[in-house]
XYZ file of C-alpha atoms in Angstrom:
758
model
C -21.650 8.318 -23.354
C -18.927 8.357 -21.485
C -17.089 10.618 -22.940
C -20.050 12.637 -22.881
C -19.825 12.465 -19.542
C -16.304 12.641 -19.654
C -16.291 16.096 -21.683
C -18.673 17.621 -19.440
C -16.693 17.910 -16.609
C -13.523 18.321 -18.642
C -15.369 21.632 -20.241
C -16.589 22.835 -16.588
C -12.856 22.616 -14.936
C -11.726 24.933 -18.136
C -14.865 27.321 -17.613
C -12.887 29.593 -15.038
C -9.925 29.873 -17.858
C -13.117 30.778 -20.849
C -13.978 33.446 -18.844
C -11.025 35.542 -17.625
C -10.559 35.100 -22.113
C -13.706 36.146 -22.843
C -15.073 37.960 -19.769
C -18.306 39.381 -20.820
C -19.142 37.128 -23.610
C -17.737 34.458 -21.671
C -21.496 33.338 -20.785
C -22.453 32.946 -24.347
C -19.293 31.012 -25.737
C -19.676 28.657 -22.434
C -23.581 27.675 -23.963
C -21.839 25.706 -26.352
C -21.159 23.046 -24.479
C -24.510 22.401 -23.434
C -25.126 23.438 -26.866
C -23.530 20.691 -27.962
C -24.352 18.128 -25.358
C -27.321 18.885 -26.232
C -27.444 18.050 -29.714
C -25.361 14.846 -29.166
C -28.003 13.405 -27.185
C -30.719 14.532 -29.500
C -29.553 12.236 -32.309
C -30.299 8.983 -30.168
C -33.715 10.159 -30.648
C -34.432 7.788 -33.653
C -32.744 5.035 -32.250
C -34.355 5.227 -28.676
C -38.205 6.345 -30.629
C -37.624 3.407 -32.800
C -37.557 1.109 -28.617
C -33.719 0.587 -28.188
C -32.289 0.593 -25.097
C -28.053 2.125 -25.368
C -25.551 0.814 -22.356
C -21.776 2.258 -22.644
C -19.357 1.945 -20.375
C -15.706 1.344 -19.475
C -14.171 -0.982 -16.393
C -13.543 1.487 -12.822
C -12.929 -1.575 -10.497
C -13.930 -4.463 -11.434
C -12.227 -6.739 -8.943
C -15.509 -5.279 -7.233
C -17.902 -5.820 -10.153
C -17.900 -1.847 -10.471
C -18.189 -0.370 -14.081
C -18.682 3.365 -15.230
C -21.126 2.564 -17.739
C -24.665 4.334 -18.343
C -27.739 3.680 -19.919
C -30.049 5.692 -21.900
C -33.337 5.172 -22.744
C -36.205 7.030 -22.967
C -36.457 8.383 -19.723
C -33.228 8.749 -19.556
C -33.039 10.219 -22.619
C -35.827 12.827 -21.609
C -33.610 14.186 -18.897
C -30.599 14.607 -20.551
C -32.447 16.788 -22.892
C -33.496 18.828 -20.186
C -30.521 19.106 -18.456
C -28.208 19.991 -21.868
C -30.808 22.108 -23.440
C -32.204 24.190 -20.079
C -28.431 24.118 -19.091
C -27.091 26.007 -22.409
C -30.147 28.384 -21.630
C -29.277 28.830 -18.060
C -25.842 29.651 -18.674
C -26.577 32.248 -20.929
C -29.007 33.668 -18.668
C -26.094 33.579 -15.529
C -23.444 36.134 -18.009
C -26.043 38.673 -17.983
C -27.909 38.316 -14.466
C -24.298 38.108 -12.935
C -22.474 40.409 -14.852
C -19.438 42.186 -13.118
C -19.835 39.634 -9.792
C -16.007 39.378 -9.287
C -16.984 34.890 -8.297
C -18.574 34.525 -11.238
C -15.642 32.374 -13.526
C -16.172 30.649 -10.030
C -19.642 30.325 -10.565
C -19.693 29.156 -14.113
C -17.186 26.405 -13.142
C -19.293 24.349 -10.369
C -23.183 25.053 -12.765
C -21.148 23.503 -15.069
C -19.776 20.807 -12.581
C -23.901 20.680 -11.604
C -24.414 20.104 -15.068
C -22.101 17.261 -15.787
C -22.683 15.285 -11.828
C -26.316 15.723 -12.933
C -25.813 14.025 -16.614
C -23.945 11.446 -15.451
C -26.672 10.582 -13.054
C -29.158 10.208 -15.127
C -27.174 7.907 -17.288
C -26.152 6.577 -15.079
C -26.439 2.304 -15.100
C -24.200 1.530 -12.156
C -25.198 2.408 -9.237
C -22.065 3.137 -7.576
C -21.650 4.913 -10.981
C -25.315 6.687 -9.972
C -24.283 6.892 -5.814
C -20.823 8.698 -6.114
C -23.291 11.583 -8.936
C -25.165 12.632 -6.651
C -23.461 12.710 -4.242
C -21.599 15.490 -6.612
C -24.591 17.121 -7.593
C -24.881 17.440 -3.342
C -21.661 18.898 -3.390
C -22.166 21.197 -5.922
C -25.545 22.661 -5.102
C -24.286 22.838 -1.130
C -21.888 25.591 -3.588
C -24.161 26.721 -5.778
C -26.464 27.900 -2.924
C -24.175 29.505 -0.641
C -22.333 31.141 -3.582
C -22.811 34.424 -1.608
C -20.664 32.470 0.715
C -20.853 36.324 2.846
C -24.159 36.606 3.308
C -25.613 34.044 6.862
C -28.866 33.239 5.634
C -27.398 31.857 1.728
C -24.610 29.576 4.158
C -27.095 28.914 6.706
C -29.726 27.327 3.549
C -26.490 25.826 1.965
C -26.197 23.500 5.405
C -29.846 23.136 5.775
C -29.592 21.584 1.971
C -26.650 19.828 1.971
C -27.097 17.783 5.383
C -30.869 16.696 4.246
C -29.711 15.954 1.441
C -26.617 14.323 2.316
C -28.094 12.125 4.937
C -30.993 10.728 2.555
C -27.945 10.052 -0.082
C -26.160 7.748 3.181
C -29.796 5.955 3.621
C -30.280 5.777 -0.369
C -26.027 4.317 -0.864
C -27.613 1.405 2.286
C -30.422 0.636 0.244
C -28.802 0.250 -2.788
C -26.701 -2.295 -1.931
C -29.191 -4.075 -0.775
C -31.006 -4.342 -4.098
C -26.924 -5.152 -5.538
C -27.037 -7.674 -3.052
C -30.506 -8.850 -3.183
C -30.491 -8.785 -7.435
C -26.909 -9.998 -7.463
C -25.762 -7.467 -9.598
C -24.606 -3.885 -9.876
C -26.384 -2.863 -13.279
C -29.096 -1.260 -12.368
C -30.535 -2.582 -15.824
C -29.999 -6.170 -15.066
C -31.803 -5.589 -11.935
C -35.262 -3.856 -13.496
C -35.381 -7.189 -15.031
C -35.097 -9.413 -11.731
C -38.522 -6.687 -10.782
C -40.325 -10.539 -9.112
C -36.824 -11.415 -7.793
C -36.331 -8.400 -5.770
C -40.118 -8.142 -4.626
C -40.511 -11.756 -3.411
C -36.503 -10.872 -1.558
C -37.065 -10.837 2.585
C -34.579 -7.824 1.910
C -37.581 -5.307 -0.083
C -39.096 -3.462 2.457
C -35.619 -2.823 4.448
C -34.361 -1.679 0.849
C -37.522 -0.229 -0.050
C -37.710 2.192 2.902
C -33.805 3.557 2.073
C -34.479 3.838 -1.388
C -37.716 6.379 -0.534
C -35.472 8.049 1.664
C -33.336 8.529 -0.380
C -35.290 10.168 -3.095
C -37.404 11.970 -0.634
C -35.208 14.075 1.018
C -33.852 14.879 -2.513
C -36.658 15.732 -4.463
C -37.689 18.123 -1.087
C -41.127 15.675 -0.654
C -42.775 15.703 2.783
C -41.225 15.446 6.097
C -38.155 16.752 4.059
C -39.894 20.074 1.680
C -38.979 23.030 3.880
C -35.343 22.712 2.179
C -36.488 23.786 -1.216
C -37.590 27.192 0.095
C -35.075 28.675 2.428
C -32.465 27.493 -1.141
C -34.406 30.220 -2.442
C -31.186 32.277 -0.814
C -29.179 31.458 -4.015
C -28.383 33.119 -7.142
C -31.757 33.352 -9.668
C -29.769 30.509 -11.926
C -29.361 28.818 -9.592
C -32.892 28.702 -8.217
C -34.287 28.113 -12.291
C -32.085 25.189 -12.577
C -31.840 23.030 -10.158
C -34.098 23.706 -8.129
C -37.281 23.537 -10.594
C -35.870 22.044 -13.580
C -33.251 19.674 -12.806
C -31.530 18.829 -9.168
C -35.329 18.521 -7.602
C -36.304 15.466 -9.503
C -33.536 13.383 -9.560
C -35.500 12.413 -6.693
C -38.148 11.955 -8.962
C -35.984 10.128 -11.905
C -34.646 8.163 -9.436
C -38.067 6.367 -8.212
C -39.250 6.357 -11.740
C -36.372 4.402 -12.866
C -36.937 2.287 -10.206
C -40.398 1.889 -10.441
C -40.284 -1.907 -13.041
C -37.946 -2.824 -10.252
C -39.655 -2.304 -6.719
C -43.162 -1.156 -7.518
C -46.045 -3.109 -7.941
C -46.784 -3.921 -4.589
C -48.791 -2.280 -1.904
C -46.513 0.057 0.356
C -44.977 1.082 -2.867
C -48.408 2.294 -4.220
C -49.538 3.442 -1.095
C -46.859 5.328 0.499
C -45.494 7.608 -3.200
C -49.400 8.262 -3.208
C -49.584 10.152 -0.128
C -46.321 11.059 0.473
C -46.717 12.502 -3.171
C -50.075 14.457 -2.350
C -49.018 15.355 1.078
C -46.696 17.698 -0.971
C -48.536 18.752 -3.259
C -50.848 19.730 -0.233
C -48.159 21.286 1.630
C -46.658 23.538 -1.202
C -50.467 24.671 -2.471
C -50.724 25.620 0.915
C -47.499 27.250 1.781
C -47.617 29.058 -1.280
C -50.448 31.535 0.601
C -47.515 32.682 2.726
C -45.016 34.537 0.633
C -45.193 37.771 -1.884
C -41.073 36.723 -2.417
C -41.372 35.729 -6.305
C -39.066 33.103 -5.807
C -40.681 32.276 -2.830
C -44.289 31.433 -4.491
C -41.815 29.761 -7.612
C -39.974 27.085 -5.079
C -43.975 26.263 -3.422
C -45.101 25.898 -6.844
C -41.952 23.160 -6.907
C -42.568 21.547 -3.937
C -47.050 20.854 -5.039
C -44.862 20.168 -8.547
C -42.917 17.433 -6.996
C -45.954 16.032 -5.112
C -48.193 15.182 -8.151
C -45.076 13.883 -9.853
C -44.158 11.457 -7.264
C -47.960 10.568 -7.358
C -47.948 10.265 -10.584
C -45.410 7.069 -10.473
C -47.343 5.685 -6.938
C -50.583 5.904 -9.567
C -48.171 4.002 -12.502
C -49.405 -0.037 -11.246
C -52.725 0.882 -10.859
C -53.035 2.473 -14.652
C -53.111 1.060 -17.803
C -50.724 3.378 -19.326
C -52.472 7.205 -17.960
C -49.906 7.094 -14.257
C -46.876 6.795 -16.838
C -47.783 8.815 -19.486
C -49.461 11.468 -17.020
C -45.933 11.706 -15.583
C -44.307 12.331 -18.917
C -45.860 14.515 -20.318
C -46.120 16.656 -17.023
C -42.391 15.826 -16.338
C -41.822 18.021 -19.429
C -44.668 20.548 -19.154
C -43.318 21.929 -15.024
C -39.483 21.905 -16.866
C -40.404 24.521 -19.122
C -42.487 26.737 -17.302
C -40.623 26.424 -14.174
C -38.080 27.285 -15.600
C -38.761 30.566 -17.727
C -40.743 31.436 -15.265
C -37.768 31.725 -13.160
C -35.631 33.874 -15.265
C -38.397 35.909 -15.779
C -38.760 36.593 -11.798
C -34.679 37.412 -12.280
C -34.919 39.666 -15.342
C -37.572 41.321 -13.280
C -36.141 41.588 -9.694
C -32.473 42.387 -12.186
C -34.350 45.704 -13.409
C -37.591 46.333 -10.841
C -34.691 45.420 -8.210
C -37.531 43.548 -6.152
C -39.182 40.568 -6.240
C -41.980 42.183 -3.160
C -44.861 41.430 -5.798
C -47.050 44.284 -4.174
C -44.513 45.998 -5.220
C -45.025 45.499 -8.957
C -47.388 47.115 -11.297
C -47.510 47.461 -15.584
C -43.954 45.376 -16.133
C -46.280 44.526 -19.249
C -45.330 47.524 -20.698
C -41.490 47.987 -19.840
C -40.319 44.864 -20.848
C -42.587 43.516 -22.614
C -41.602 39.837 -23.963
C -40.271 39.097 -20.653
C -44.471 39.532 -19.926
C -44.661 37.358 -23.257
C -43.645 34.290 -22.273
C -44.482 35.251 -17.838
C -48.144 34.819 -19.482
C -47.232 31.724 -21.679
C -45.277 30.450 -18.642
C -48.794 31.048 -16.403
C -50.634 29.410 -18.876
C -49.294 26.798 -17.893
C -49.063 26.417 -14.946
C -52.532 27.245 -14.200
C -53.129 23.917 -16.999
C -54.877 26.297 -19.166
C -55.741 25.929 -22.744
C -53.726 25.933 -25.248
C -50.241 25.170 -23.496
C -48.481 21.975 -22.875
C -49.532 22.193 -18.361
C -52.877 21.468 -19.864
C -52.094 18.311 -20.997
C -50.184 17.271 -18.567
C -52.684 17.853 -15.889
C -56.011 16.839 -18.251
C -53.675 13.087 -18.222
C -53.461 13.278 -14.811
C -56.624 13.304 -13.729
C -57.095 10.691 -16.145
C -54.727 8.122 -13.766
C -56.304 9.616 -10.746
C -60.004 8.506 -12.695
C -58.308 5.054 -12.661
C -56.569 4.668 -9.579
C -57.527 6.603 -6.349
C -59.947 7.527 -4.371
C -61.971 9.763 -5.092
C -60.680 11.943 -1.845
C -57.742 11.743 -3.477
C -58.905 12.693 -6.530
C -60.383 16.267 -4.532
C -57.711 16.997 -3.236
C -55.664 16.748 -6.159
C -57.932 19.004 -7.120
C -57.234 21.887 -5.244
C -53.006 21.630 -4.660
C -53.428 21.861 -8.547
C -56.096 24.952 -7.815
C -53.485 26.956 -6.123
C -51.637 27.071 -9.124
C -54.163 29.193 -10.964
C -53.540 31.620 -8.437
C -50.694 31.490 -8.574
C -50.913 32.048 -12.404
C -52.524 34.874 -11.550
C -50.471 36.566 -8.772
C -47.795 36.207 -11.301
C -49.185 38.025 -14.140
C -51.581 40.897 -12.564
C -48.792 42.694 -12.876
C -47.768 43.062 -15.467
C -51.162 44.279 -16.442
C -51.900 46.985 -13.428
C -51.430 49.579 -12.812
C -48.183 52.022 -14.376
C -45.013 50.440 -14.471
C -41.482 52.129 -11.991
C -39.747 54.942 -13.433
C -36.294 53.716 -14.887
C -36.983 50.586 -15.713
C -37.176 48.485 -19.484
C -36.669 44.706 -20.407
C -33.319 42.828 -19.656
C -30.345 42.312 -22.347
C -31.073 39.053 -24.321
C -29.741 36.535 -22.414
C -32.380 37.865 -19.740
C -35.668 37.278 -22.300
C -33.532 34.311 -24.084
C -34.428 31.332 -22.059
C -38.132 32.079 -20.597
C -39.226 32.987 -24.556
C -37.617 29.497 -25.841
C -38.805 27.518 -22.839
C -42.199 29.195 -22.714
C -42.184 28.495 -26.007
C -41.553 25.393 -26.826
C -44.214 24.529 -24.254
C -46.907 26.558 -26.373
C -45.770 24.634 -29.148
C -46.348 21.484 -27.313
C -49.270 22.510 -26.547
C -51.004 23.216 -30.102
C -48.847 20.269 -31.551
C -48.902 17.474 -28.976
C -47.310 14.732 -31.969
C -44.098 16.841 -31.512
C -43.839 15.177 -28.284
C -45.644 12.033 -28.039
C -42.758 9.743 -29.701
C -40.486 10.458 -27.210
C -43.579 10.355 -24.216
C -44.561 7.033 -25.199
C -40.629 6.321 -25.111
C -40.504 8.197 -21.536
C -43.464 5.729 -20.193
C -42.795 2.725 -21.575
C -39.660 3.215 -18.935
C -41.376 3.603 -16.087
C -43.641 1.092 -17.076
C -41.572 -1.253 -17.625
C -43.150 -2.653 -21.466
C -44.580 -0.881 -24.359
C -46.967 2.590 -23.698
C -48.670 3.939 -26.623
C -51.174 6.973 -26.504
C -52.078 9.209 -28.964
C -52.009 12.762 -27.172
C -54.458 15.071 -28.333
C -55.193 18.431 -26.971
C -58.977 17.857 -27.004
C -60.809 14.509 -26.005
C -64.074 15.802 -26.261
C -66.165 16.183 -22.737
C -64.875 14.481 -20.672
C -64.727 14.226 -16.357
C -60.368 15.180 -16.975
C -62.220 17.602 -18.641
C -64.725 19.023 -15.846
C -61.490 18.428 -13.084
C -59.820 21.036 -15.399
C -62.975 23.046 -15.624
C -63.044 22.870 -11.734
C -59.275 23.068 -10.905
C -59.722 26.983 -13.054
C -62.393 28.234 -10.877
C -61.226 27.174 -7.645
C -57.737 29.099 -8.410
C -59.799 32.652 -8.923
C -61.643 31.684 -6.334
C -58.394 31.360 -4.328
C -57.171 34.199 -6.210
C -59.259 36.855 -4.699
C -59.399 35.205 -1.439
C -55.306 36.129 -1.364
C -54.727 38.329 1.166
C -57.141 37.178 4.084
C -55.605 33.913 3.720
C -51.698 35.710 3.431
C -52.797 37.559 6.996
C -54.462 34.574 8.355
C -51.208 31.735 7.155
C -49.188 34.925 8.922
C -50.648 35.736 12.118
C -51.320 31.965 12.792
C -47.840 30.238 12.099
C -47.826 26.155 12.880
C -44.490 24.032 13.305
C -43.374 21.652 10.773
C -40.832 19.782 9.826
C -38.342 22.858 9.776
C -38.651 23.568 13.425
C -38.137 19.761 14.279
C -34.967 19.867 12.328
C -33.345 23.320 13.887
C -34.242 21.536 17.502
C -33.016 17.992 15.887
C -29.878 20.831 14.898
C -29.965 22.311 18.500
C -29.168 18.855 20.395
C -27.659 18.057 18.844
C -25.370 20.598 19.139
C -26.054 20.248 23.328
C -24.820 16.541 22.842
C -21.421 18.017 20.902
C -20.361 20.368 24.347
C -21.503 17.766 26.976
C -19.829 15.199 25.116
C -16.650 17.377 24.520
C -16.523 19.251 28.251
C -16.769 15.477 29.041
C -13.421 13.971 26.992
C -11.999 17.159 26.249
C -11.330 18.381 29.922
C -7.420 19.077 29.573
C -6.570 16.335 31.587
C -3.925 13.728 29.613
C -4.792 11.482 32.936
C -8.040 11.806 31.475
C -7.286 11.035 28.223
C -5.869 7.764 29.040
C -8.848 6.714 31.711
C -10.707 6.827 28.586
C -8.751 5.879 25.615
C -7.735 2.551 27.676
C -11.320 2.250 28.586
C -13.047 2.103 25.736
C -10.118 -0.219 24.426
C -10.959 -2.949 27.300
C -14.876 -2.657 26.443
C -14.384 -2.717 23.266
C -11.339 -5.409 23.345
C -13.644 -7.675 26.060
C -16.689 -7.252 23.918
C -15.000 -8.753 20.678
C -13.412 -11.225 21.858
C -16.415 -12.658 24.323
C -19.101 -12.645 21.256
C -16.317 -14.362 18.762
C -16.031 -17.405 21.457
C -12.085 -16.683 22.027
C -11.498 -17.060 24.890
C -9.550 -19.649 23.987
C -5.966 -21.474 26.287
C -3.067 -22.627 24.234
C -1.135 -26.086 24.195
C 1.078 -25.038 24.995
C 4.058 -28.073 24.508
C 6.275 -27.293 27.661
C 6.365 -25.176 30.361
C 8.938 -21.847 30.888
C 12.445 -21.888 30.719
C 13.153 -21.483 34.905
C 15.186 -18.104 33.651
C 12.265 -17.404 32.670
C 9.705 -17.412 35.804
C 12.090 -15.918 37.201
C 12.614 -12.934 35.126
C 8.174 -13.428 35.093
C 7.866 -12.392 39.410
C 10.827 -10.446 38.783
C 8.446 -8.245 36.631
C 5.142 -8.768 37.938
C 6.618 -7.177 41.441
C 8.369 -4.039 39.707
C 5.398 -3.768 37.873
C 2.991 -4.630 41.987
C 5.865 -2.164 42.832
C 5.476 0.747 40.710
C 1.287 0.991 41.476
C 3.206 1.799 45.254
C 5.824 3.854 44.564
C 5.101 8.255 44.805
C 8.254 9.956 43.636
C 7.657 9.878 39.680
C 12.110 9.363 39.302
C 11.303 5.571 40.687
C 8.284 4.661 39.191
C 10.601 5.216 35.805
C 13.380 3.442 36.953
C 11.024 0.020 38.220
C 8.884 0.443 35.130
C 12.365 -0.067 33.015
C 12.789 -3.170 35.028
C 10.044 -4.914 33.319
C 11.242 -4.140 29.871
C 14.901 -4.886 30.829
C 12.999 -8.572 31.172
C 11.149 -8.584 28.497
C 14.214 -7.701 26.430
C 15.565 -10.893 28.419
C 13.569 -13.087 27.518
C 13.920 -12.389 23.811
C 17.461 -13.179 24.622
C 17.017 -16.353 26.050
C 14.411 -16.898 23.294
C 17.224 -16.753 20.569
C 16.133 -13.393 19.104
C 19.355 -11.631 19.643
C 17.933 -7.952 17.521
C 15.073 -8.181 19.025
C 16.445 -8.189 22.374
C 18.539 -4.836 21.553
C 15.131 -2.889 20.209
C 13.345 -3.148 23.747
C 16.879 -2.138 26.108
C 17.546 0.296 23.190
C 13.805 1.957 23.888
C 13.705 1.500 27.142
C 16.550 2.985 27.739
C 15.690 5.735 25.818
C 12.395 6.560 26.858
C 13.698 6.173 30.362
C 15.923 8.776 29.704
C 13.735 10.699 27.971
C 11.054 11.005 30.738
C 13.798 11.375 33.417
C 14.896 14.383 31.558
C 11.464 15.628 30.972
C 10.532 15.297 34.557
C 14.006 17.099 35.497
C 12.731 20.244 33.765
C 8.601 20.276 34.910
C 9.302 21.773 38.637
C 6.660 21.888 40.960
C 5.722 18.427 40.007
C 4.795 17.188 43.453
C 4.837 13.289 44.258
C 2.099 10.679 42.768
C -1.076 11.091 45.582
C -1.716 7.992 47.134
C -5.193 5.753 46.024
C -5.963 6.130 42.275
C -8.382 3.512 42.330
C -9.946 3.796 38.798
C -5.776 4.243 37.015
C -4.944 0.620 39.037
C -8.186 -0.983 37.894
C -7.770 0.370 34.043
C -4.177 -0.755 33.826
C -5.483 -4.214 35.615
C -7.979 -4.032 32.986
C -5.850 -3.275 29.708
C -3.654 -6.048 30.917
C -5.552 -8.462 31.439
C -8.083 -8.363 28.250
C -4.265 -7.444 26.613
C -2.654 -11.258 27.823
C -6.306 -12.924 26.597
C -6.140 -12.048 23.717
C -2.425 -12.938 23.291
C -3.736 -16.294 24.936
C -6.437 -16.606 21.893
C -4.488 -15.979 19.552
C -1.911 -18.246 20.557
C -4.545 -20.705 20.328
C -5.705 -20.360 16.675
C -3.942 -22.156 14.471
C -0.770 -20.171 12.154
C -0.987 -20.737 8.881
C 2.431 -21.007 7.000
C 1.580 -19.764 3.768
C 3.245 -16.254 5.120
C 6.147 -17.326 6.381
C 7.434 -19.526 3.527
C 6.653 -17.019 0.544
C 9.250 -14.749 3.358
C 11.807 -17.346 3.670
C 11.579 -18.428 -0.356
C 11.836 -15.124 -1.297
C 14.294 -13.285 0.951
C 17.243 -14.631 -1.384
C 17.047 -14.563 -4.785
C 14.623 -11.042 -4.760
C 15.393 -9.115 -1.724
C 19.506 -10.483 -1.039
C 19.208 -11.549 2.472
C 20.055 -14.251 4.569
C 18.346 -11.973 7.919
C 14.623 -12.471 6.622
C 13.500 -9.700 8.894
C 15.706 -7.543 7.691
C 14.727 -8.431 3.948
C 11.195 -8.164 5.097
C 11.687 -4.241 6.665
C 14.193 -3.486 3.639
C 11.936 -5.508 0.820
C 8.860 -6.456 1.689
C 7.936 -3.597 3.734
C 10.206 -0.667 2.753
C 7.876 2.217 1.512
C 6.133 0.872 5.733
C 9.907 1.438 6.176
C 10.278 4.527 5.247
C 7.379 5.684 6.183
C 8.168 5.070 10.048
C 11.799 6.398 9.938
C 10.216 10.068 8.190
C 7.737 9.858 11.325
C 10.761 9.149 13.678
C 13.238 12.374 11.684
C 10.134 14.887 11.703
C 9.950 14.183 15.808
C 13.321 14.651 16.189
C 13.005 17.730 13.743
C 10.204 19.168 16.307
C 12.099 18.190 19.284
C 14.941 19.571 18.008
C 13.282 23.321 17.528
C 12.123 23.147 21.131
C 15.477 23.264 21.910
C 16.846 25.831 20.659
C 13.518 27.615 20.975
C 14.423 26.761 25.235
C 17.541 27.430 24.562
C 16.544 31.257 22.549
C 14.674 31.993 25.964
C 16.921 30.647 28.233
C 19.210 33.356 27.107
C 19.440 37.105 28.709
């Protein structure tokens, strides 16, 4: 599995060169990569269906217990097959949809990088590996959403998606680190076996909230749902792949993966069922506000993601219906929604519009696409004999076992909008005449929709084909073996009656669709997106105000802020750490040192009262010279010489600069704030040094240098050996910095000389 993920990344990096070589046929050629990965993961079906779990990994950061490890069971295998299988058709579809686009090579690169990242995410067993892949999906989706980077709306949608999902990713990182600390392991497979320990831990609630934030933002759960419909600014292949079948299901996958470890508590069940149901109703309601095909499908995706989270919340409260319903509806949604998105793109590509009110008679002009749309719409509506019907039936069975009556009623209403949307999508294919010039697209545009919709029909007619894998997925989500026999007909029962009620409500809402659309257009309600916009504007205002305060253009102000911050931070650290200690010095200062200290103090005080800049430089130089003499009295002539050279060079440079600056004027009187900050900084620094002297010094490092300097550094002067050998690269870096600074000064002087010449 490690090799498969690495091959996926390597193939993505080579995609631009493949495109240059194959041209318009690159989509078909590059599709061999996800197709090969699909066949590779399909080879694990016998082992996984037999109840085995596979784990492969290599050390990554062994000292921290981090490994590049991957874990394969029913849940991760289903996601891997969806990612690579649907990815095969998406790559082919992209070649036809974006044919002739100047940046198509870059598109192949990024979308295959996304595929590899998503594949690594669902297979990851190590927490650090999972988070790295999680963030890679956010980054690559940002690039894909903003693919049309010359358009403002695309850039805005990409930025919004990145801010929301990356913000949730930071929360997820904190939650995963807490889980690792609570369970004593970085491996997810080991944490899943410690569910009782995690749920009983005092940090459980905090870790749960952080994990839910990460999952909710990624899977567009209420109130973070608004970024997904806005991401429809991306090209249709991106919408079909990222925002229906893969990336938006990453949060759903994470919740399903961690369900055996974190699920079963009241807060887990209630939170997931409440937010899932709220997301289902939000997506269903907002569907009536739009006529754009991609927008309609986007809000339907929001509703479906809410249904999946609702199902995960019901898993601990049901015998097996919740887990099996999740597994079945997950596959059904991926198949019909990926097909519908690609079909919508094909219609837009051929008819030149996605507005549902401007489309008619498409079945005559695009019969192959029309068949795919009808089959996928049947699954969306939950009608037999397609897979969507089975998924909805099992979800209703789970709701009857775990949810309250009012929750079931709201779920029926939310699913009814799916039936309404199915009618909205299919009626334009049969009503009216087709526009002139509209015809069926190339095979690259209709192959994906036909295969995905056909698979939904095939599995619906013969559910035994999917039943073993559904049981394996349900077992992984439930945490113990689950057996259930999917059937197209379970007899006349309450779930079937709820399905019929759903369809009737959907048909009724279809006839009310124009009125509901007009009403919602007249009565816009501020929602979470308005809060997001307000937050961003507030941050911009705060940043601008802070910039005006700190970036005033005054060097004096910068120094005041810098040193004031150091005084506050270091002072608080000393107080909080009880670091104020007076060292036990065996002897007082030497009489000569005492005289020097008094002279240095008088010079410092004199500098505060002088108004001439050159006089201040000279007086401050007395302080540096006094420090050099103290070094000399302490038998450190090398430090004394260095201090003398630095002080002399500094004084000369400052004097030269002052002589070049005209109209500098005298130092103004007063400057109470400057004096206060200077005294505070000096006082804090003195306390810090005294506190350091009060701490016991470990001789370990000193002994090491003393023992190794001569035999390994071939030098008797320990300081020189440290600078040249033990800290050779550091010293080389310092020399480089000084050299570059000298070159900069030389360049400025040369420019000044050229400007002075007539």
